[in-house]
Amino acid sequence: MTIQDAKKWIAVINDNVLENKAYLGELDSLMGDGDLGLTMTKGFAAAKEYADQSEETDIGKFFIRVGMAFLKAVPSTMGTLIASAFIAAGKAVVSSTELTEKNFCTFTKGFCDGVMDRGHCKPGDRTIVDVLYAASEAAEKAAIEAKSIQEIISAVNQASQEALEKTKTMFPTTGKALYHSDKAIGKPDQGAVVGMIIYKSLSQV
């Protein structure tokens, strides 16, 4: 995956988040403030703006700066988590000009770890981590099986979709959603939807 591919990825995430803006807001209104669609569209628009004009050749530094642009645009709780994901993932692959089968796994692990470290959450807590952790695990398994980068990305997308479905049966354990847990069952976690969109978008590039 080259930096040009990475730029396309950010652009597709931006498009998909914009398309799902109302849906994200609707889910968030059940569990929290209802502003998730707004903050995510604002954040990814800023990330795309940076990506479009970036001349960075180090793909790790590129993703770090994507995260910084995101954080500057939306310094909210979820904004900080998404920014932390990109920054941690970028740091994990810094000094690389592209993502290969091997360091893409490093990237996905860093992406998940960035959220877990910042948000102090873990798999099973009904958060975005449930999707990001499943994606990271799928990437590692596919790489061990010597799959191509395209096959790894496909596996990551499938794992993120399946993990998102599982959040429908989980009770919230953190944040404002704790106070609205009766509304959670049957609905996917709104943060996990964002995580799914991120990896689904990559599969579309």
mmCIF file with all atom_site columns, C-alpha atoms in Angstrom:
data_model
loop_
_atom_site.group_PDB
_atom_site.id
_atom_site.type_symbol
_atom_site.label_atom_id
_atom_site.label_alt_id
_atom_site.label_comp_id
_atom_site.label_asym_id
_atom_site.label_entity_id
_atom_site.label_seq_id
_atom_site.pdbx_PDB_ins_code
_atom_site.Cartn_x
_atom_site.Cartn_y
_atom_site.Cartn_z
_atom_site.occupancy
_atom_site.B_iso_or_equiv
_atom_site.pdbx_formal_charge
_atom_site.auth_seq_id
_atom_site.auth_comp_id
_atom_site.auth_asym_id
_atom_site.auth_atom_id
_atom_site.pdbx_PDB_model_num
ATOM 1   C CA . MET A 1 1   ? 0.000   0.000   0.000  1.00 0.00 ? 1   MET A CA 1
ATOM 2   C CA . THR A 1 2   ? 1.587   3.248   -1.136 1.00 0.00 ? 2   THR A CA 1
ATOM 3   C CA . ILE A 1 3   ? 1.010   6.734   0.214  1.00 0.00 ? 3   ILE A CA 1
ATOM 4   C CA . GLN A 1 4   ? -1.208  7.371   -2.809 1.00 0.00 ? 4   GLN A CA 1
ATOM 5   C CA . ASP A 1 5   ? -3.322  4.390   -1.733 1.00 0.00 ? 5   ASP A CA 1
ATOM 6   C CA . ALA A 1 6   ? -3.370  5.778   1.807  1.00 0.00 ? 6   ALA A CA 1
ATOM 7   C CA . LYS A 1 7   ? -4.612  9.131   0.506  1.00 0.00 ? 7   LYS A CA 1
ATOM 8   C CA . LYS A 1 8   ? -7.397  7.356   -1.385 1.00 0.00 ? 8   LYS A CA 1
ATOM 9   C CA . TRP A 1 9   ? -8.255  5.479   1.796  1.00 0.00 ? 9   TRP A CA 1
ATOM 10  C CA . ILE A 1 10  ? -8.715  8.703   3.749  1.00 0.00 ? 10  ILE A CA 1
ATOM 11  C CA . ALA A 1 11  ? -10.851 10.117  0.922  1.00 0.00 ? 11  ALA A CA 1
ATOM 12  C CA . VAL A 1 12  ? -13.113 7.042   0.866  1.00 0.00 ? 12  VAL A CA 1
ATOM 13  C CA . ILE A 1 13  ? -13.471 7.090   4.664  1.00 0.00 ? 13  ILE A CA 1
ATOM 14  C CA . ASN A 1 14  ? -14.502 10.733  4.370  1.00 0.00 ? 14  ASN A CA 1
ATOM 15  C CA . ASP A 1 15  ? -17.130 9.873   1.746  1.00 0.00 ? 15  ASP A CA 1
ATOM 16  C CA . ASN A 1 16  ? -18.505 6.923   3.715  1.00 0.00 ? 16  ASN A CA 1
ATOM 17  C CA . VAL A 1 17  ? -18.657 8.810   7.004  1.00 0.00 ? 17  VAL A CA 1
ATOM 18  C CA . LEU A 1 18  ? -20.471 11.660  5.275  1.00 0.00 ? 18  LEU A CA 1
ATOM 19  C CA . GLU A 1 19  ? -22.939 9.174   3.793  1.00 0.00 ? 19  GLU A CA 1
ATOM 20  C CA . ASN A 1 20  ? -23.539 7.717   7.277  1.00 0.00 ? 20  ASN A CA 1
ATOM 21  C CA . LYS A 1 21  ? -23.595 11.045  9.134  1.00 0.00 ? 21  LYS A CA 1
ATOM 22  C CA . ALA A 1 22  ? -27.293 10.864  10.020 1.00 0.00 ? 22  ALA A CA 1
ATOM 23  C CA . TYR A 1 23  ? -27.079 7.189   11.013 1.00 0.00 ? 23  TYR A CA 1
ATOM 24  C CA . LEU A 1 24  ? -24.139 7.822   13.332 1.00 0.00 ? 24  LEU A CA 1
ATOM 25  C CA . GLY A 1 25  ? -26.004 10.719  14.889 1.00 0.00 ? 25  GLY A CA 1
ATOM 26  C CA . GLU A 1 26  ? -29.104 8.588   15.374 1.00 0.00 ? 26  GLU A CA 1
ATOM 27  C CA . LEU A 1 27  ? -27.171 5.805   17.116 1.00 0.00 ? 27  LEU A CA 1
ATOM 28  C CA . ASP A 1 28  ? -25.271 8.292   19.243 1.00 0.00 ? 28  ASP A CA 1
ATOM 29  C CA . SER A 1 29  ? -28.475 10.020  20.333 1.00 0.00 ? 29  SER A CA 1
ATOM 30  C CA . LEU A 1 30  ? -29.584 6.735   21.922 1.00 0.00 ? 30  LEU A CA 1
ATOM 31  C CA . MET A 1 31  ? -26.368 6.374   23.923 1.00 0.00 ? 31  MET A CA 1
ATOM 32  C CA . GLY A 1 32  ? -24.890 9.840   24.235 1.00 0.00 ? 32  GLY A CA 1
ATOM 33  C CA . ASP A 1 33  ? -24.911 13.367  22.853 1.00 0.00 ? 33  ASP A CA 1
ATOM 34  C CA . GLY A 1 34  ? -26.017 12.626  19.303 1.00 0.00 ? 34  GLY A CA 1
ATOM 35  C CA . ASP A 1 35  ? -23.113 14.539  17.766 1.00 0.00 ? 35  ASP A CA 1
ATOM 36  C CA . LEU A 1 36  ? -20.997 11.627  16.519 1.00 0.00 ? 36  LEU A CA 1
ATOM 37  C CA . GLY A 1 37  ? -21.996 12.076  12.880 1.00 0.00 ? 37  GLY A CA 1
ATOM 38  C CA . LEU A 1 38  ? -21.067 15.742  13.022 1.00 0.00 ? 38  LEU A CA 1
ATOM 39  C CA . THR A 1 39  ? -17.720 15.237  14.738 1.00 0.00 ? 39  THR A CA 1
ATOM 40  C CA . MET A 1 40  ? -16.653 12.354  12.503 1.00 0.00 ? 40  MET A CA 1
ATOM 41  C CA . THR A 1 41  ? -17.525 14.176  9.280  1.00 0.00 ? 41  THR A CA 1
ATOM 42  C CA . LYS A 1 42  ? -15.654 17.243  10.503 1.00 0.00 ? 42  LYS A CA 1
ATOM 43  C CA . GLY A 1 43  ? -12.650 15.193  11.569 1.00 0.00 ? 43  GLY A CA 1
ATOM 44  C CA . PHE A 1 44  ? -12.317 13.151  8.400  1.00 0.00 ? 44  PHE A CA 1
ATOM 45  C CA . ALA A 1 45  ? -12.858 16.236  6.248  1.00 0.00 ? 45  ALA A CA 1
ATOM 46  C CA . ALA A 1 46  ? -9.827  17.759  7.990  1.00 0.00 ? 46  ALA A CA 1
ATOM 47  C CA . ALA A 1 47  ? -7.874  14.519  7.549  1.00 0.00 ? 47  ALA A CA 1
ATOM 48  C CA . LYS A 1 48  ? -8.691  14.499  3.831  1.00 0.00 ? 48  LYS A CA 1
ATOM 49  C CA . GLU A 1 49  ? -7.705  18.141  3.490  1.00 0.00 ? 49  GLU A CA 1
ATOM 50  C CA . TYR A 1 50  ? -4.297  17.321  4.953  1.00 0.00 ? 50  TYR A CA 1
ATOM 51  C CA . ALA A 1 51  ? -3.944  14.157  2.830  1.00 0.00 ? 51  ALA A CA 1
ATOM 52  C CA . ASP A 1 52  ? -4.811  15.982  -0.390 1.00 0.00 ? 52  ASP A CA 1
ATOM 53  C CA . GLN A 1 53  ? -2.022  18.519  0.028  1.00 0.00 ? 53  GLN A CA 1
ATOM 54  C CA . SER A 1 54  ? 0.549   16.295  1.748  1.00 0.00 ? 54  SER A CA 1
ATOM 55  C CA . GLU A 1 55  ? 3.899   15.661  0.079  1.00 0.00 ? 55  GLU A CA 1
ATOM 56  C CA . GLU A 1 56  ? 5.082   13.341  2.859  1.00 0.00 ? 56  GLU A CA 1
ATOM 57  C CA . THR A 1 57  ? 6.989   10.278  1.635  1.00 0.00 ? 57  THR A CA 1
ATOM 58  C CA . ASP A 1 58  ? 7.175   8.411   4.941  1.00 0.00 ? 58  ASP A CA 1
ATOM 59  C CA . ILE A 1 59  ? 3.866   6.570   5.300  1.00 0.00 ? 59  ILE A CA 1
ATOM 60  C CA . GLY A 1 60  ? 4.201   6.410   9.071  1.00 0.00 ? 60  GLY A CA 1
ATOM 61  C CA . LYS A 1 61  ? 4.652   10.164  9.359  1.00 0.00 ? 61  LYS A CA 1
ATOM 62  C CA . PHE A 1 62  ? 1.768   10.615  6.924  1.00 0.00 ? 62  PHE A CA 1
ATOM 63  C CA . PHE A 1 63  ? -0.624  8.755   9.221  1.00 0.00 ? 63  PHE A CA 1
ATOM 64  C CA . ILE A 1 64  ? 0.717   10.559  12.293 1.00 0.00 ? 64  ILE A CA 1
ATOM 65  C CA . ARG A 1 65  ? -0.116  13.887  10.650 1.00 0.00 ? 65  ARG A CA 1
ATOM 66  C CA . VAL A 1 66  ? -3.524  12.587  9.563  1.00 0.00 ? 66  VAL A CA 1
ATOM 67  C CA . GLY A 1 67  ? -4.193  11.929  13.244 1.00 0.00 ? 67  GLY A CA 1
ATOM 68  C CA . MET A 1 68  ? -2.932  15.369  14.257 1.00 0.00 ? 68  MET A CA 1
ATOM 69  C CA . ALA A 1 69  ? -5.173  17.050  11.670 1.00 0.00 ? 69  ALA A CA 1
ATOM 70  C CA . PHE A 1 70  ? -8.117  15.033  12.949 1.00 0.00 ? 70  PHE A CA 1
ATOM 71  C CA . LEU A 1 71  ? -7.435  15.970  16.566 1.00 0.00 ? 71  LEU A CA 1
ATOM 72  C CA . LYS A 1 72  ? -7.092  19.657  15.761 1.00 0.00 ? 72  LYS A CA 1
ATOM 73  C CA . ALA A 1 73  ? -10.468 19.620  14.012 1.00 0.00 ? 73  ALA A CA 1
ATOM 74  C CA . VAL A 1 74  ? -12.404 17.652  16.658 1.00 0.00 ? 74  VAL A CA 1
ATOM 75  C CA . PRO A 1 75  ? -10.755 17.580  20.119 1.00 0.00 ? 75  PRO A CA 1
ATOM 76  C CA . SER A 1 76  ? -13.716 15.606  21.513 1.00 0.00 ? 76  SER A CA 1
ATOM 77  C CA . THR A 1 77  ? -13.590 12.219  23.250 1.00 0.00 ? 77  THR A CA 1
ATOM 78  C CA . MET A 1 78  ? -14.171 10.195  20.092 1.00 0.00 ? 78  MET A CA 1
ATOM 79  C CA . GLY A 1 79  ? -12.074 12.610  18.078 1.00 0.00 ? 79  GLY A CA 1
ATOM 80  C CA . THR A 1 80  ? -9.171  12.032  20.454 1.00 0.00 ? 80  THR A CA 1
ATOM 81  C CA . LEU A 1 81  ? -9.573  8.266   20.171 1.00 0.00 ? 81  LEU A CA 1
ATOM 82  C CA . ILE A 1 82  ? -9.566  8.261   16.370 1.00 0.00 ? 82  ILE A CA 1
ATOM 83  C CA . ALA A 1 83  ? -6.615  10.643  16.309 1.00 0.00 ? 83  ALA A CA 1
ATOM 84  C CA . SER A 1 84  ? -4.751  8.450   18.807 1.00 0.00 ? 84  SER A CA 1
ATOM 85  C CA . ALA A 1 85  ? -5.393  5.425   16.582 1.00 0.00 ? 85  ALA A CA 1
ATOM 86  C CA . PHE A 1 86  ? -3.848  7.043   13.510 1.00 0.00 ? 86  PHE A CA 1
ATOM 87  C CA . ILE A 1 87  ? -0.943  8.522   15.463 1.00 0.00 ? 87  ILE A CA 1
ATOM 88  C CA . ALA A 1 88  ? -0.090  5.237   17.203 1.00 0.00 ? 88  ALA A CA 1
ATOM 89  C CA . ALA A 1 89  ? -0.441  3.253   13.968 1.00 0.00 ? 89  ALA A CA 1
ATOM 90  C CA . GLY A 1 90  ? 1.755   5.769   12.154 1.00 0.00 ? 90  GLY A CA 1
ATOM 91  C CA . LYS A 1 91  ? 4.431   5.579   14.837 1.00 0.00 ? 91  LYS A CA 1
ATOM 92  C CA . ALA A 1 92  ? 4.385   1.794   14.541 1.00 0.00 ? 92  ALA A CA 1
ATOM 93  C CA . VAL A 1 93  ? 5.356   1.931   10.852 1.00 0.00 ? 93  VAL A CA 1
ATOM 94  C CA . VAL A 1 94  ? 7.442   5.113   10.743 1.00 0.00 ? 94  VAL A CA 1
ATOM 95  C CA . SER A 1 95  ? 10.435  5.082   8.369  1.00 0.00 ? 95  SER A CA 1
ATOM 96  C CA . SER A 1 96  ? 8.448   3.027   5.822  1.00 0.00 ? 96  SER A CA 1
ATOM 97  C CA . THR A 1 97  ? 7.408   4.269   2.402  1.00 0.00 ? 97  THR A CA 1
ATOM 98  C CA . GLU A 1 98  ? 4.590   1.734   2.048  1.00 0.00 ? 98  GLU A CA 1
ATOM 99  C CA . LEU A 1 99  ? 2.567   -0.822  3.970  1.00 0.00 ? 99  LEU A CA 1
ATOM 100 C CA . THR A 1 100 ? 3.388   -4.444  3.172  1.00 0.00 ? 100 THR A CA 1
ATOM 101 C CA . GLU A 1 101 ? 1.825   -7.697  4.331  1.00 0.00 ? 101 GLU A CA 1
ATOM 102 C CA . LYS A 1 102 ? 4.090   -7.597  7.397  1.00 0.00 ? 102 LYS A CA 1
ATOM 103 C CA . ASN A 1 103 ? 3.904   -3.991  8.520  1.00 0.00 ? 103 ASN A CA 1
ATOM 104 C CA . PHE A 1 104 ? 0.199   -3.653  7.726  1.00 0.00 ? 104 PHE A CA 1
ATOM 105 C CA . CYS A 1 105 ? -0.320  -6.053  10.638 1.00 0.00 ? 105 CYS A CA 1
ATOM 106 C CA . THR A 1 106 ? 1.884   -3.769  12.744 1.00 0.00 ? 106 THR A CA 1
ATOM 107 C CA . PHE A 1 107 ? -0.255  -0.856  11.593 1.00 0.00 ? 107 PHE A CA 1
ATOM 108 C CA . THR A 1 108 ? -3.573  -2.505  12.542 1.00 0.00 ? 108 THR A CA 1
ATOM 109 C CA . LYS A 1 109 ? -2.204  -3.482  15.962 1.00 0.00 ? 109 LYS A CA 1
ATOM 110 C CA . GLY A 1 110 ? -0.969  0.063   16.543 1.00 0.00 ? 110 GLY A CA 1
ATOM 111 C CA . PHE A 1 111 ? -4.343  1.420   15.426 1.00 0.00 ? 111 PHE A CA 1
ATOM 112 C CA . CYS A 1 112 ? -6.126  -0.693  18.035 1.00 0.00 ? 112 CYS A CA 1
ATOM 113 C CA . ASP A 1 113 ? -3.545  -0.131  20.764 1.00 0.00 ? 113 ASP A CA 1
ATOM 114 C CA . GLY A 1 114 ? -3.783  3.621   20.275 1.00 0.00 ? 114 GLY A CA 1
ATOM 115 C CA . VAL A 1 115 ? -7.468  3.548   21.189 1.00 0.00 ? 115 VAL A CA 1
ATOM 116 C CA . MET A 1 116 ? -7.077  1.080   24.049 1.00 0.00 ? 116 MET A CA 1
ATOM 117 C CA . ASP A 1 117 ? -4.247  3.055   25.611 1.00 0.00 ? 117 ASP A CA 1
ATOM 118 C CA . ARG A 1 118 ? -6.008  6.406   25.315 1.00 0.00 ? 118 ARG A CA 1
ATOM 119 C CA . GLY A 1 119 ? -9.511  5.213   26.156 1.00 0.00 ? 119 GLY A CA 1
ATOM 120 C CA . HIS A 1 120 ? -8.575  2.598   28.767 1.00 0.00 ? 120 HIS A CA 1
ATOM 121 C CA . CYS A 1 121 ? -10.950 0.130   27.144 1.00 0.00 ? 121 CYS A CA 1
ATOM 122 C CA . LYS A 1 122 ? -10.595 -3.461  26.038 1.00 0.00 ? 122 LYS A CA 1
ATOM 123 C CA . PRO A 1 123 ? -12.354 -5.995  23.788 1.00 0.00 ? 123 PRO A CA 1
ATOM 124 C CA . GLY A 1 124 ? -15.776 -6.862  25.160 1.00 0.00 ? 124 GLY A CA 1
ATOM 125 C CA . ASP A 1 125 ? -16.499 -3.382  26.505 1.00 0.00 ? 125 ASP A CA 1
ATOM 126 C CA . ARG A 1 126 ? -18.814 -2.586  23.556 1.00 0.00 ? 126 ARG A CA 1
ATOM 127 C CA . THR A 1 127 ? -16.677 0.132   21.991 1.00 0.00 ? 127 THR A CA 1
ATOM 128 C CA . ILE A 1 128 ? -14.779 0.753   18.774 1.00 0.00 ? 128 ILE A CA 1
ATOM 129 C CA . VAL A 1 129 ? -12.078 -1.510  20.220 1.00 0.00 ? 129 VAL A CA 1
ATOM 130 C CA . ASP A 1 130 ? -14.240 -4.571  19.561 1.00 0.00 ? 130 ASP A CA 1
ATOM 131 C CA . VAL A 1 131 ? -13.942 -3.905  15.829 1.00 0.00 ? 131 VAL A CA 1
ATOM 132 C CA . LEU A 1 132 ? -10.328 -2.727  15.835 1.00 0.00 ? 132 LEU A CA 1
ATOM 133 C CA . TYR A 1 133 ? -9.112  -5.686  17.895 1.00 0.00 ? 133 TYR A CA 1
ATOM 134 C CA . ALA A 1 134 ? -10.908 -8.195  15.659 1.00 0.00 ? 134 ALA A CA 1
ATOM 135 C CA . ALA A 1 135 ? -9.406  -6.498  12.610 1.00 0.00 ? 135 ALA A CA 1
ATOM 136 C CA . SER A 1 136 ? -5.921  -6.656  14.079 1.00 0.00 ? 136 SER A CA 1
ATOM 137 C CA . GLU A 1 137 ? -6.295  -10.328 14.943 1.00 0.00 ? 137 GLU A CA 1
ATOM 138 C CA . ALA A 1 138 ? -7.559  -11.099 11.440 1.00 0.00 ? 138 ALA A CA 1
ATOM 139 C CA . ALA A 1 139 ? -4.632  -9.258  9.873  1.00 0.00 ? 139 ALA A CA 1
ATOM 140 C CA . GLU A 1 140 ? -2.119  -11.202 11.924 1.00 0.00 ? 140 GLU A CA 1
ATOM 141 C CA . LYS A 1 141 ? -3.766  -14.552 11.138 1.00 0.00 ? 141 LYS A CA 1
ATOM 142 C CA . ALA A 1 142 ? -3.903  -13.829 7.401  1.00 0.00 ? 142 ALA A CA 1
ATOM 143 C CA . ALA A 1 143 ? -0.269  -12.694 7.373  1.00 0.00 ? 143 ALA A CA 1
ATOM 144 C CA . ILE A 1 144 ? 0.841   -15.876 9.157  1.00 0.00 ? 144 ILE A CA 1
ATOM 145 C CA . GLU A 1 145 ? -0.966  -17.801 6.436  1.00 0.00 ? 145 GLU A CA 1
ATOM 146 C CA . ALA A 1 146 ? 1.119   -15.869 3.870  1.00 0.00 ? 146 ALA A CA 1
ATOM 147 C CA . LYS A 1 147 ? -1.888  -14.122 2.351  1.00 0.00 ? 147 LYS A CA 1
ATOM 148 C CA . SER A 1 148 ? -1.448  -11.195 -0.029 1.00 0.00 ? 148 SER A CA 1
ATOM 149 C CA . ILE A 1 149 ? -2.066  -7.628  1.152  1.00 0.00 ? 149 ILE A CA 1
ATOM 150 C CA . GLN A 1 150 ? -5.379  -7.660  -0.728 1.00 0.00 ? 150 GLN A CA 1
ATOM 151 C CA . GLU A 1 151 ? -6.429  -10.884 1.003  1.00 0.00 ? 151 GLU A CA 1
ATOM 152 C CA . ILE A 1 152 ? -5.359  -9.508  4.391  1.00 0.00 ? 152 ILE A CA 1
ATOM 153 C CA . ILE A 1 153 ? -7.414  -6.365  3.860  1.00 0.00 ? 153 ILE A CA 1
ATOM 154 C CA . SER A 1 154 ? -10.401 -8.473  2.823  1.00 0.00 ? 154 SER A CA 1
ATOM 155 C CA . ALA A 1 155 ? -10.044 -10.556 5.987  1.00 0.00 ? 155 ALA A CA 1
ATOM 156 C CA . VAL A 1 156 ? -9.802  -7.396  8.079  1.00 0.00 ? 156 VAL A CA 1
ATOM 157 C CA . ASN A 1 157 ? -12.974 -6.003  6.517  1.00 0.00 ? 157 ASN A CA 1
ATOM 158 C CA . GLN A 1 158 ? -14.887 -9.233  7.126  1.00 0.00 ? 158 GLN A CA 1
ATOM 159 C CA . ALA A 1 159 ? -13.683 -9.418  10.733 1.00 0.00 ? 159 ALA A CA 1
ATOM 160 C CA . SER A 1 160 ? -14.714 -5.829  11.381 1.00 0.00 ? 160 SER A CA 1
ATOM 161 C CA . GLN A 1 161 ? -18.202 -6.491  9.992  1.00 0.00 ? 161 GLN A CA 1
ATOM 162 C CA . GLU A 1 162 ? -18.616 -9.582  12.178 1.00 0.00 ? 162 GLU A CA 1
ATOM 163 C CA . ALA A 1 163 ? -17.306 -7.804  15.282 1.00 0.00 ? 163 ALA A CA 1
ATOM 164 C CA . LEU A 1 164 ? -19.730 -4.942  14.712 1.00 0.00 ? 164 LEU A CA 1
ATOM 165 C CA . GLU A 1 165 ? -22.654 -7.377  14.647 1.00 0.00 ? 165 GLU A CA 1
ATOM 166 C CA . LYS A 1 166 ? -21.542 -8.841  17.968 1.00 0.00 ? 166 LYS A CA 1
ATOM 167 C CA . THR A 1 167 ? -21.774 -5.444  19.667 1.00 0.00 ? 167 THR A CA 1
ATOM 168 C CA . LYS A 1 168 ? -25.551 -5.643  19.216 1.00 0.00 ? 168 LYS A CA 1
ATOM 169 C CA . THR A 1 169 ? -25.701 -8.216  22.026 1.00 0.00 ? 169 THR A CA 1
ATOM 170 C CA . MET A 1 170 ? -23.290 -6.410  24.385 1.00 0.00 ? 170 MET A CA 1
ATOM 171 C CA . PHE A 1 171 ? -24.125 -4.102  27.258 1.00 0.00 ? 171 PHE A CA 1
ATOM 172 C CA . PRO A 1 172 ? -22.192 -0.811  27.511 1.00 0.00 ? 172 PRO A CA 1
ATOM 173 C CA . THR A 1 173 ? -19.509 -0.726  30.192 1.00 0.00 ? 173 THR A CA 1
ATOM 174 C CA . THR A 1 174 ? -18.060 2.754   29.775 1.00 0.00 ? 174 THR A CA 1
ATOM 175 C CA . GLY A 1 175 ? -19.073 6.374   29.202 1.00 0.00 ? 175 GLY A CA 1
ATOM 176 C CA . LYS A 1 176 ? -22.511 7.915   28.953 1.00 0.00 ? 176 LYS A CA 1
ATOM 177 C CA . ALA A 1 177 ? -23.876 4.784   27.318 1.00 0.00 ? 177 ALA A CA 1
ATOM 178 C CA . LEU A 1 178 ? -23.872 3.182   30.767 1.00 0.00 ? 178 LEU A CA 1
ATOM 179 C CA . TYR A 1 179 ? -26.895 5.281   31.636 1.00 0.00 ? 179 TYR A CA 1
ATOM 180 C CA . HIS A 1 180 ? -28.795 4.180   28.535 1.00 0.00 ? 180 HIS A CA 1
ATOM 181 C CA . SER A 1 181 ? -27.915 0.489   28.494 1.00 0.00 ? 181 SER A CA 1
ATOM 182 C CA . ASP A 1 182 ? -31.576 -0.489  28.108 1.00 0.00 ? 182 ASP A CA 1
ATOM 183 C CA . LYS A 1 183 ? -31.498 1.009   24.614 1.00 0.00 ? 183 LYS A CA 1
ATOM 184 C CA . ALA A 1 184 ? -28.317 -0.759  23.560 1.00 0.00 ? 184 ALA A CA 1
ATOM 185 C CA . ILE A 1 185 ? -29.426 -4.315  22.882 1.00 0.00 ? 185 ILE A CA 1
ATOM 186 C CA . GLY A 1 186 ? -30.214 -4.858  19.227 1.00 0.00 ? 186 GLY A CA 1
ATOM 187 C CA . LYS A 1 187 ? -28.294 -1.789  18.126 1.00 0.00 ? 187 LYS A CA 1
ATOM 188 C CA . PRO A 1 188 ? -24.617 -1.724  17.120 1.00 0.00 ? 188 PRO A CA 1
ATOM 189 C CA . ASP A 1 189 ? -22.211 0.384   19.134 1.00 0.00 ? 189 ASP A CA 1
ATOM 190 C CA . GLN A 1 190 ? -21.872 3.729   17.388 1.00 0.00 ? 190 GLN A CA 1
ATOM 191 C CA . GLY A 1 191 ? -18.109 3.892   17.842 1.00 0.00 ? 191 GLY A CA 1
ATOM 192 C CA . ALA A 1 192 ? -17.756 0.385   16.462 1.00 0.00 ? 192 ALA A CA 1
ATOM 193 C CA . VAL A 1 193 ? -19.658 1.528   13.363 1.00 0.00 ? 193 VAL A CA 1
ATOM 194 C CA . VAL A 1 194 ? -16.948 4.135   12.799 1.00 0.00 ? 194 VAL A CA 1
ATOM 195 C CA . GLY A 1 195 ? -14.282 1.443   13.128 1.00 0.00 ? 195 GLY A CA 1
ATOM 196 C CA . MET A 1 196 ? -16.106 -0.758  10.625 1.00 0.00 ? 196 MET A CA 1
ATOM 197 C CA . ILE A 1 197 ? -16.395 2.147   8.174  1.00 0.00 ? 197 ILE A CA 1
ATOM 198 C CA . ILE A 1 198 ? -12.655 2.761   8.398  1.00 0.00 ? 198 ILE A CA 1
ATOM 199 C CA . TYR A 1 199 ? -11.763 -0.797  7.385  1.00 0.00 ? 199 TYR A CA 1
ATOM 200 C CA . LYS A 1 200 ? -14.632 -1.211  4.938  1.00 0.00 ? 200 LYS A CA 1
ATOM 201 C CA . SER A 1 201 ? -13.359 1.918   3.204  1.00 0.00 ? 201 SER A CA 1
ATOM 202 C CA . LEU A 1 202 ? -9.903  0.379   2.882  1.00 0.00 ? 202 LEU A CA 1
ATOM 203 C CA . SER A 1 203 ? -11.384 -2.684  1.171  1.00 0.00 ? 203 SER A CA 1
ATOM 204 C CA . GLN A 1 204 ? -12.991 -0.341  -1.366 1.00 0.00 ? 204 GLN A CA 1
ATOM 205 C CA . VAL A 1 205 ? -9.715  1.335   -2.357 1.00 0.00 ? 205 VAL A CA 1
#
